mmCIF file of C-alpha atoms and ligand atoms in Angstrom:
data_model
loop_
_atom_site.group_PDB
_atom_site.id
_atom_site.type_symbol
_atom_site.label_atom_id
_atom_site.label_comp_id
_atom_site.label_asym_id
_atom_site.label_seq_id
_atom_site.Cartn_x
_atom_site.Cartn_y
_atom_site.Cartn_z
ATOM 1 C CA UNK A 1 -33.902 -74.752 59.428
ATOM 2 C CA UNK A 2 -31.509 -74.446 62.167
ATOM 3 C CA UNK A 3 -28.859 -71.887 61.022
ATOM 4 C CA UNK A 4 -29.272 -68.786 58.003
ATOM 5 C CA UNK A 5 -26.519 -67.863 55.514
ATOM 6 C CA UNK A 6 -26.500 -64.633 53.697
ATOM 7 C CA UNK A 7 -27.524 -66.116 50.530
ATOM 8 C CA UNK A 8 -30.864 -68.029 52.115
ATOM 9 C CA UNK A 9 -31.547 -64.272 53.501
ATOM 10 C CA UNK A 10 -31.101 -62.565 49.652
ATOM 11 C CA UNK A 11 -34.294 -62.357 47.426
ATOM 12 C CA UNK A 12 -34.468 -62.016 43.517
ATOM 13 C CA UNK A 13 -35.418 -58.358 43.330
ATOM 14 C CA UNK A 14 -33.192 -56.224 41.629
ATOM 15 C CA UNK A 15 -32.323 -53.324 44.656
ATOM 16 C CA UNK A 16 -33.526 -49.810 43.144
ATOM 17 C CA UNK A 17 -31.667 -47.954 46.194
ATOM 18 C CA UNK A 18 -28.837 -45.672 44.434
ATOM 19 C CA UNK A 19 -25.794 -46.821 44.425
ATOM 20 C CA UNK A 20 -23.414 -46.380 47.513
ATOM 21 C CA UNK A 21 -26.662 -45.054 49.559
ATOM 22 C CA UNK A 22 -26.439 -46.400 53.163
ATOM 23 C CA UNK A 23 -29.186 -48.471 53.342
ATOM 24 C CA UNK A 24 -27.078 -50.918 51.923
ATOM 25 C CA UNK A 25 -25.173 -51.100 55.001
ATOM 26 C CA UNK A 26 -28.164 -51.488 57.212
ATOM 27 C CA UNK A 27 -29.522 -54.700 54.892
ATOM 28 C CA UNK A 28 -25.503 -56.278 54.911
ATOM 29 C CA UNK A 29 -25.701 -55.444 58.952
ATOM 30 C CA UNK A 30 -29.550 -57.147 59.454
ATOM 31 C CA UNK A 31 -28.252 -60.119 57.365
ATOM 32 C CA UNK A 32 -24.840 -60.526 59.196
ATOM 33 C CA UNK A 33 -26.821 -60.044 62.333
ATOM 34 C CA UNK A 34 -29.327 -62.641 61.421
ATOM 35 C CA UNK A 35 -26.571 -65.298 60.541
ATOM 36 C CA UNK A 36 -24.585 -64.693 63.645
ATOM 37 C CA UNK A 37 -27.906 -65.121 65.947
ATOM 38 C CA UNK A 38 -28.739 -67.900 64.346
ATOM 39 C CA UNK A 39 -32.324 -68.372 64.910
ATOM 40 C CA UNK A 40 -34.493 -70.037 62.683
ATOM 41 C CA UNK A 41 -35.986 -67.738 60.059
ATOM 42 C CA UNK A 42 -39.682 -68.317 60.581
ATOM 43 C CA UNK A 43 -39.349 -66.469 63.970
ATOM 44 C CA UNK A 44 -38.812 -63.196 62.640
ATOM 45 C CA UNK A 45 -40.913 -60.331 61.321
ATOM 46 C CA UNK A 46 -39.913 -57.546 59.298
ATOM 47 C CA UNK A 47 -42.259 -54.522 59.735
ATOM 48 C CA UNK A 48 -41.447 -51.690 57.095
ATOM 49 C CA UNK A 49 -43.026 -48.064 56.360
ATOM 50 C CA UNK A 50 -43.036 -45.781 53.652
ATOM 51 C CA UNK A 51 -40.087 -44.244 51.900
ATOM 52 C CA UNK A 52 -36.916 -45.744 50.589
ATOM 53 C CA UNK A 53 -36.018 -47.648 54.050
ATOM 54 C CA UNK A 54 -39.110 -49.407 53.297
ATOM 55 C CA UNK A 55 -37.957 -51.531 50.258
ATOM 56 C CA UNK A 56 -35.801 -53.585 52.697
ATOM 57 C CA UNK A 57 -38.987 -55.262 52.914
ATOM 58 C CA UNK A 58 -38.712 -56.544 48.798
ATOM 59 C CA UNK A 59 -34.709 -57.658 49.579
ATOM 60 C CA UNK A 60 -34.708 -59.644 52.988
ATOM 61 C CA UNK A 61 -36.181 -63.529 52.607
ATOM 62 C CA UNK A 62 -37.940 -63.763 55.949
ATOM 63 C CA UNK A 63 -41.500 -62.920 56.622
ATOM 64 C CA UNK A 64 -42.596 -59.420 56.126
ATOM 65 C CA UNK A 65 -45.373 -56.701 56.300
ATOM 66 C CA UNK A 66 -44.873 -53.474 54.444
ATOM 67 C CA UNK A 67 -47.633 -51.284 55.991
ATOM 68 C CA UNK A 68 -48.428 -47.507 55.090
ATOM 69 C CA UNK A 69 -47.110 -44.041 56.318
ATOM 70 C CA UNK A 70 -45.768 -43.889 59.853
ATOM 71 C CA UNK A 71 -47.303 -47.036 60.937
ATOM 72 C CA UNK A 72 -44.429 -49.279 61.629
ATOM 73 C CA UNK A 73 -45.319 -49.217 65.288
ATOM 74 C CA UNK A 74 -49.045 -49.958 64.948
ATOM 75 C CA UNK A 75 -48.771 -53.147 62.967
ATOM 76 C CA UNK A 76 -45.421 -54.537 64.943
ATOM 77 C CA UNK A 77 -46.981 -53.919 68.368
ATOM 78 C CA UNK A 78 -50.376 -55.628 66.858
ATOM 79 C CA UNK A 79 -48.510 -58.524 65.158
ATOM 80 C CA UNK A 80 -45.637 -58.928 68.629
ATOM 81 C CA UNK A 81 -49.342 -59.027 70.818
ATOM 82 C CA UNK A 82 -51.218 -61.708 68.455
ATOM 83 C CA UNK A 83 -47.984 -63.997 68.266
ATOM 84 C CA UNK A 84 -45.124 -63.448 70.807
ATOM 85 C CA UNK A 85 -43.155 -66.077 70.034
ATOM 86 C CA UNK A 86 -42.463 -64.075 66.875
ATOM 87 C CA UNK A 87 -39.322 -61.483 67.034
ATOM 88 C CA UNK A 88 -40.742 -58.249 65.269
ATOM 89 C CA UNK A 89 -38.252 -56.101 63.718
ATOM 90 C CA UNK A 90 -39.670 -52.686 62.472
ATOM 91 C CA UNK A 91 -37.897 -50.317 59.763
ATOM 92 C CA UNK A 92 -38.445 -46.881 59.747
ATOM 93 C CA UNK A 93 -37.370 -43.866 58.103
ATOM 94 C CA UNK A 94 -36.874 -40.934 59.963
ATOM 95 C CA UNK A 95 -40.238 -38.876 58.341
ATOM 96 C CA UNK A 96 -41.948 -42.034 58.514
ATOM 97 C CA UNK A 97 -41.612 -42.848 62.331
ATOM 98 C CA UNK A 98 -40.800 -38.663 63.717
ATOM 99 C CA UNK A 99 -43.047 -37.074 61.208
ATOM 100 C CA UNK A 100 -45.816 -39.193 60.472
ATOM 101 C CA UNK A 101 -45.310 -42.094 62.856
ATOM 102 C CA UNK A 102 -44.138 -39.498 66.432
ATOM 103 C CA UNK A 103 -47.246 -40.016 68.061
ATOM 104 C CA UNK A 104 -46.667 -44.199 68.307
ATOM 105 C CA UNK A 105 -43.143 -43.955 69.249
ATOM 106 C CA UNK A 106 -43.299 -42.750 73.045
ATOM 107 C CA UNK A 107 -46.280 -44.536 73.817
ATOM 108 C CA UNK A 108 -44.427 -48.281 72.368
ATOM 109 C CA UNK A 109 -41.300 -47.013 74.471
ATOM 110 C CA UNK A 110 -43.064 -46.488 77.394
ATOM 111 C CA UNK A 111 -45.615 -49.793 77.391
ATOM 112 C CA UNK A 112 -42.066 -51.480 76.631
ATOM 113 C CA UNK A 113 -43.547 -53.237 74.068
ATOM 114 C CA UNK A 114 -41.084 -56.079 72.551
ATOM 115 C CA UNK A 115 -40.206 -54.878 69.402
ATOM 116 C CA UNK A 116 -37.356 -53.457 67.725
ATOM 117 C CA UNK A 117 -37.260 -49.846 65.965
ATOM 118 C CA UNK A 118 -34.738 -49.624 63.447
ATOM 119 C CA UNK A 119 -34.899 -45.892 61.915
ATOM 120 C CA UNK A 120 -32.949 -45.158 58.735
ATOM 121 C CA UNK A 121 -32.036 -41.518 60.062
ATOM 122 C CA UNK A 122 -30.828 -39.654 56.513
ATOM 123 C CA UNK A 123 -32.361 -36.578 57.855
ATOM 124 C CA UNK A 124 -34.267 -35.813 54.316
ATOM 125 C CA UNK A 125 -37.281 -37.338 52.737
ATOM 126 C CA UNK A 126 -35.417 -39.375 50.365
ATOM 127 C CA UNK A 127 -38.263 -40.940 48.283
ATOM 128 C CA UNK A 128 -39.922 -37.887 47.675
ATOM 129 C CA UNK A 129 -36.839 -36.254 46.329
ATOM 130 C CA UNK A 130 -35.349 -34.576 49.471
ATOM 131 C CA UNK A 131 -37.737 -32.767 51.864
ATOM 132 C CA UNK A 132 -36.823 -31.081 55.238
ATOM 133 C CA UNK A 133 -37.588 -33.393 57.362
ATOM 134 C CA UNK A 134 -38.129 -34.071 61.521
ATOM 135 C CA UNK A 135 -33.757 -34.698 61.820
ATOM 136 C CA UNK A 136 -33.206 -31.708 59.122
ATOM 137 C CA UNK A 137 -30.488 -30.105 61.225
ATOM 138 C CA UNK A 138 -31.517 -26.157 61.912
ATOM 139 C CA UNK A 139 -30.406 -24.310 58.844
ATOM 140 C CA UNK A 140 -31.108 -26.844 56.602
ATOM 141 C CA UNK A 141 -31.554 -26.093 53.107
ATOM 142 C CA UNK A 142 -34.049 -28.646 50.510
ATOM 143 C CA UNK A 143 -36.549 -27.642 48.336
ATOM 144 C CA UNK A 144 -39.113 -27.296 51.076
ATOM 145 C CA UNK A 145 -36.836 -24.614 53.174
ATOM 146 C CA UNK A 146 -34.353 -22.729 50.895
ATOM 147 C CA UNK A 147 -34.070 -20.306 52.890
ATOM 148 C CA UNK A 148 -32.757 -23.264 55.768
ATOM 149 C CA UNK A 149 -34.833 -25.144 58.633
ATOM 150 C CA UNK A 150 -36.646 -23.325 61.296
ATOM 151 C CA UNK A 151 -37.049 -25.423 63.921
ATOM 152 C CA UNK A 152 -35.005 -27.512 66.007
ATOM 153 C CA UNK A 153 -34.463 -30.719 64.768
ATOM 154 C CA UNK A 154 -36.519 -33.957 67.189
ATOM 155 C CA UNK A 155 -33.663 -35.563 69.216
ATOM 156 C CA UNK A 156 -34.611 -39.465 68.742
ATOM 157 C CA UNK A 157 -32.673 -40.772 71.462
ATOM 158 C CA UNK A 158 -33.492 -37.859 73.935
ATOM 159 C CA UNK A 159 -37.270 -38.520 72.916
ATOM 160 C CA UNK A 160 -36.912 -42.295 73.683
ATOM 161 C CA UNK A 161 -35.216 -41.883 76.903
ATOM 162 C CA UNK A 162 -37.639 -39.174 77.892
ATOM 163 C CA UNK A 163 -40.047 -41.977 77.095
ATOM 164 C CA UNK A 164 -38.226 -44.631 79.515
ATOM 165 C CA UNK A 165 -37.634 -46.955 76.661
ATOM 166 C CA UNK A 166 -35.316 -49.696 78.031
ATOM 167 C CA UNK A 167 -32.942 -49.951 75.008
ATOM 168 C CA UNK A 168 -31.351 -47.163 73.263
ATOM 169 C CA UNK A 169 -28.799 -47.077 70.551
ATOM 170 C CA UNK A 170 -27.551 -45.344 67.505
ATOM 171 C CA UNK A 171 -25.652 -46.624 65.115
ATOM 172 C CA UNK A 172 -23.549 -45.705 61.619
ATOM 173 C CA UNK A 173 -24.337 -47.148 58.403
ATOM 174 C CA UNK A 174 -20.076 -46.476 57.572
ATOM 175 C CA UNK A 175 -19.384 -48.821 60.196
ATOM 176 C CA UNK A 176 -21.048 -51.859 59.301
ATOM 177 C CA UNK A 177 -19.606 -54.252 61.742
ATOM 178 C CA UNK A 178 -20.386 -52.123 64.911
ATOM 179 C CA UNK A 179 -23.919 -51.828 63.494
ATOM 180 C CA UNK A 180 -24.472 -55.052 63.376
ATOM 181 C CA UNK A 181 -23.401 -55.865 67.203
ATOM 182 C CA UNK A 182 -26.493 -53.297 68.130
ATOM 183 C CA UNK A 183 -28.960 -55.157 66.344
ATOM 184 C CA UNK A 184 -27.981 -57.914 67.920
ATOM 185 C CA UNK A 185 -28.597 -56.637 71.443
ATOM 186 C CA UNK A 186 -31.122 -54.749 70.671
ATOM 187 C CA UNK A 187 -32.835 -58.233 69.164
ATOM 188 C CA UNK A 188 -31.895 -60.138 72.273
ATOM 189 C CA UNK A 189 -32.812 -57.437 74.519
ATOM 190 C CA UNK A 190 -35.982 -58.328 76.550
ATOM 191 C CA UNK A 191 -38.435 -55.159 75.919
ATOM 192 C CA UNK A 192 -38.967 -51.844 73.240
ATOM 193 C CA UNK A 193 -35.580 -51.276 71.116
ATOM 194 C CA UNK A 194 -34.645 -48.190 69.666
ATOM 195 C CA UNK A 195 -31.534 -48.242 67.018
ATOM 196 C CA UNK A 196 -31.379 -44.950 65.195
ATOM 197 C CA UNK A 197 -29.353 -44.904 62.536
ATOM 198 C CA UNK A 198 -27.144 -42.356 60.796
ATOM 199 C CA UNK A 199 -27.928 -43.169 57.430
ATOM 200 C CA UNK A 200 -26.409 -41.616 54.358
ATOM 201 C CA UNK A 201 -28.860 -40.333 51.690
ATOM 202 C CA UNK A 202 -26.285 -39.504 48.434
ATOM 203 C CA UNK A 203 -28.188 -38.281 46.792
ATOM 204 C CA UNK A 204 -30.154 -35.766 48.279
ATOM 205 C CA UNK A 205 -28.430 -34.941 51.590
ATOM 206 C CA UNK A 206 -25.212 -32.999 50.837
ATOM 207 C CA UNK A 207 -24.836 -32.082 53.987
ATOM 208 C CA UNK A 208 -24.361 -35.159 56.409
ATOM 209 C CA UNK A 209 -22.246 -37.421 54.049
ATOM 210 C CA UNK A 210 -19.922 -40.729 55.013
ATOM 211 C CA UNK A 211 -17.330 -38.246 55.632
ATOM 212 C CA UNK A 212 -19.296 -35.581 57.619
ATOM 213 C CA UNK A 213 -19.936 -38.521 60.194
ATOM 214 C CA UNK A 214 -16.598 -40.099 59.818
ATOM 215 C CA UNK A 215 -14.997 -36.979 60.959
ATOM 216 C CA UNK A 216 -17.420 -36.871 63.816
ATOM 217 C CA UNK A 217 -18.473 -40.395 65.463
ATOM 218 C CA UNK A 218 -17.329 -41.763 68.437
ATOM 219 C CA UNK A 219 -17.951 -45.526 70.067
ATOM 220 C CA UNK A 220 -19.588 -44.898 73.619
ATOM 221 C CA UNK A 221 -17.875 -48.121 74.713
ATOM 222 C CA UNK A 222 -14.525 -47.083 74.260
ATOM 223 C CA UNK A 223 -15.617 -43.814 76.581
ATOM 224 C CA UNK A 224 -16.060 -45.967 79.832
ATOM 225 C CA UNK A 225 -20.254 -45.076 79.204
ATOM 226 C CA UNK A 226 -22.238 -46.604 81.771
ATOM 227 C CA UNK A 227 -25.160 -47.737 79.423
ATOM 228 C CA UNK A 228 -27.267 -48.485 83.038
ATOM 229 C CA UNK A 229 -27.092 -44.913 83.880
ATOM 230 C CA UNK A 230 -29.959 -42.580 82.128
ATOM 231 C CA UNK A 231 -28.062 -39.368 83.446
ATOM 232 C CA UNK A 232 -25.198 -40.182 81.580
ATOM 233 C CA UNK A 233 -27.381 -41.619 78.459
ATOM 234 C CA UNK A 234 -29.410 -38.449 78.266
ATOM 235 C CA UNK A 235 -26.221 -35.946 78.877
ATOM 236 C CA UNK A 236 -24.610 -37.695 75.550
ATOM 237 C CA UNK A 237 -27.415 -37.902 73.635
ATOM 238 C CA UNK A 238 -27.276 -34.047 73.960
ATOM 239 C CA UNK A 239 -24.239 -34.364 71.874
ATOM 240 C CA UNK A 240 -24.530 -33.378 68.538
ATOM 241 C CA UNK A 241 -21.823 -30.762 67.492
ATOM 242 C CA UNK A 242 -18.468 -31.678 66.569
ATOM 243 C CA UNK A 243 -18.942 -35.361 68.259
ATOM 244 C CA UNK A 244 -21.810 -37.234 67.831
ATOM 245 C CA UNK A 245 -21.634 -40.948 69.929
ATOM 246 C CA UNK A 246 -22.335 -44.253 68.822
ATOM 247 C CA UNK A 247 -23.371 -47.293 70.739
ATOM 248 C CA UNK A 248 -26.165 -48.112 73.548
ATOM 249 C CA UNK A 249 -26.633 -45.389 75.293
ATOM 250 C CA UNK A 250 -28.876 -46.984 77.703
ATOM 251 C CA UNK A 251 -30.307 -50.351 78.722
ATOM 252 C CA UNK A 252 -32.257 -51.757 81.569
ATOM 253 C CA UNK A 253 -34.291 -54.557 81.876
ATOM 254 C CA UNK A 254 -37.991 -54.437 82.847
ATOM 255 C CA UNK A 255 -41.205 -56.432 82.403
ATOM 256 C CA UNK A 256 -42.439 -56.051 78.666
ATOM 257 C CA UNK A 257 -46.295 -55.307 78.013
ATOM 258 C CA UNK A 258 -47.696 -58.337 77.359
ATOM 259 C CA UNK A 259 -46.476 -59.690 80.821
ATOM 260 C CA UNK A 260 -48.829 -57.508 82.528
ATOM 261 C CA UNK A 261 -51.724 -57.709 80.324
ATOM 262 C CA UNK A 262 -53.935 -61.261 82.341
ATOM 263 C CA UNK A 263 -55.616 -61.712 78.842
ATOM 264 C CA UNK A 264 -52.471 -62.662 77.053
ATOM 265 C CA UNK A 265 -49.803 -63.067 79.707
ATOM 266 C CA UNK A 266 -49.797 -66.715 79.651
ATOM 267 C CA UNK A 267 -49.842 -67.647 75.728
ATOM 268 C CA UNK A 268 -50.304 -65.235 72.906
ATOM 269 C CA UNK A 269 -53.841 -65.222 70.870
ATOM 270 C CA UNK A 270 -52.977 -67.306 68.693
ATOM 271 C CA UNK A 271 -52.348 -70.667 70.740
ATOM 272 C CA UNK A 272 -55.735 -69.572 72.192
ATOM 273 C CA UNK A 273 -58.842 -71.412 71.562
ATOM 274 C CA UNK A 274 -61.693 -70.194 70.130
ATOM 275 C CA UNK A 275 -65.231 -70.795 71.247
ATOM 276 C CA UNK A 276 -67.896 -71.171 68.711
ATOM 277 C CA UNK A 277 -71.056 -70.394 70.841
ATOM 278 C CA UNK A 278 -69.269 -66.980 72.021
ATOM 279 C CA UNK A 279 -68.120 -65.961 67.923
ATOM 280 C CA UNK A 280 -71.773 -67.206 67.347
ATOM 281 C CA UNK A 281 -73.161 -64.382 70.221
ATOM 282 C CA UNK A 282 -70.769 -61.810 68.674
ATOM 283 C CA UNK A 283 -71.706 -62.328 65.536
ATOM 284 C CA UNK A 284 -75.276 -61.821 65.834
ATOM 285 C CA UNK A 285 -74.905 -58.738 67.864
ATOM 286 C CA UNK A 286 -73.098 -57.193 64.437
ATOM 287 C CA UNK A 287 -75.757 -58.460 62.260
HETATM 288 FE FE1 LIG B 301 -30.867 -43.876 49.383
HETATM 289 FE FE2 LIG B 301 -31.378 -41.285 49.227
HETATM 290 FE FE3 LIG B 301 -31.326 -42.769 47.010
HETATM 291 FE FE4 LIG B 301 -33.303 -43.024 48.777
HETATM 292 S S1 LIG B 301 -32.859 -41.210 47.534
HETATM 293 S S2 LIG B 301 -32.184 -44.693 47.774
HETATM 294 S S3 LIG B 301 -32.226 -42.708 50.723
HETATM 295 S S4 LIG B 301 -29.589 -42.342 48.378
#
């Protein structure tokens, strides 16, 4: 198969998501993306955690792993290591990958390992019924802190540049078409990718709706943003009052992990061959 269309990338599961929720945007975006790039299907990977974000894995028809709590990065980093030829797209929600998940994310963004982080940043713990959770803005009320958030709320894209990941982004799931231009630089970029994603949770965030974000959103590219220059990335991702940008906030290209690792720079472990007499020597030192 040389070319996708929507409906080759649309399974037979009914979608439980509630209706006008944004994570419908992010599957039409992945889709659109996937069509436009036009790779064949069997090169892709779609990594997904826990929480709503993580049915995407039940309603995209391309190979997938749906892997536990905060683990997204673990099992893309293991499966992008084992098989590079393969282009690993992780899903995330924003508890699952800054709650759960924080300790994996600077440590992929530094190594510049060559996947892609796509987080479905609703800023609640949607599955479980609307926590507080890592994004919660300060003041923000759920069942978990009526009397309003305590702490500051993690700053992905500060965290990631802080981190020296070489691809940084954020997109809106009310601007579907933009969205889908980020995941497709962020899957032809050459390295770790970080797409956070405002993502609208109707149900249980009454706070930042479509419209709260409407009113608010900006496209970096139409601000003359020099996406090569981290000064400039990290000053707007400090912006999160009455503007919040959208776009790649920063880019550069360096050598990915695997390219400096001798054991696997060449070919990936699975074109590798195996030699019986050294399993045979490894297995009897385990029995
Ligand atoms: Fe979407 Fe929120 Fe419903 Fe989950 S609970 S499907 S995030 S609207």
């Amino acid at each position: 198969m040389t070319s996708l269309t929507r409906e080759d990338l649309k399974t037979e599961q009914p979608i439980s998501w509630c209706p006008g929720c944004g994570n419908f945007g992010i599957l039409r975006a992945l889709q659109t993306a996937l069509v436009d790039l036009k790779i064949p299907r069997e090169k892709y990977l779609v990594v997904t955690g826990i929480g709503c974000h993580g049915k995407l894995f039940n309603y995209i028809n391309i190979n997938g792993f749906h892997g536990i709590h905060g683990r997204v990065l673990p099992f893309a980093t293991g499966a992008k290591l084992a098989n590079h030829d393969l282009i690993v797209l992780g899903f995330a929600g924003d508890g699952d990958q800054y709650d759960e998940g924080l300790g994996h994310f600077p440590h992929a963004a530094r190594r510049n390992i060559d996947v892609k982080l796509f987080t479905h940043d609703n800023k609640v713990y949607g599955l479980t019924t609307g926590q507080t959770s890592p994004t919660s803005p300060q003041g923000y009320k759920s069942k978990t802190s009526p009397g309003g958030a305590i702490p500051t709320p993690i700053n992905p894209l500060m965290l990631a540049l802080a981190s020296n990941a070489s691809f940084v982004a954020r997109g809106f799931v009310g601007d579907v078409t933009h969205m889908k231009e980020l995941m497709k630089a962020a899957i032809q970029h050459k390295g770790f990718a970080l797409v956070d994603i405002l993502q609208v949770c109707i149900t249980f965030n009454r706070a930042q709706t479509y419209q709260f974000y409407r009113d608010r959103v900006y496209k970096l590219e139409e601000e003359n943003h020099d996406a090569t220059d981290l000064q400039q990335a990290l000053k707007r991702s400090r912006e999160t009052g009455d503007r919040i940008p959208i776009g790649i906030f920063y880019q550069e290209e360096r050598p990915v992990y695997r390219a400096r690792l001798p054991q696997i720079k060449t070919q990936p472990l699975i074109k590798q061959p195996i030699k019986p007499t050294k399993l045979k020597q490894l297995l009897r030192e385990f029995t």
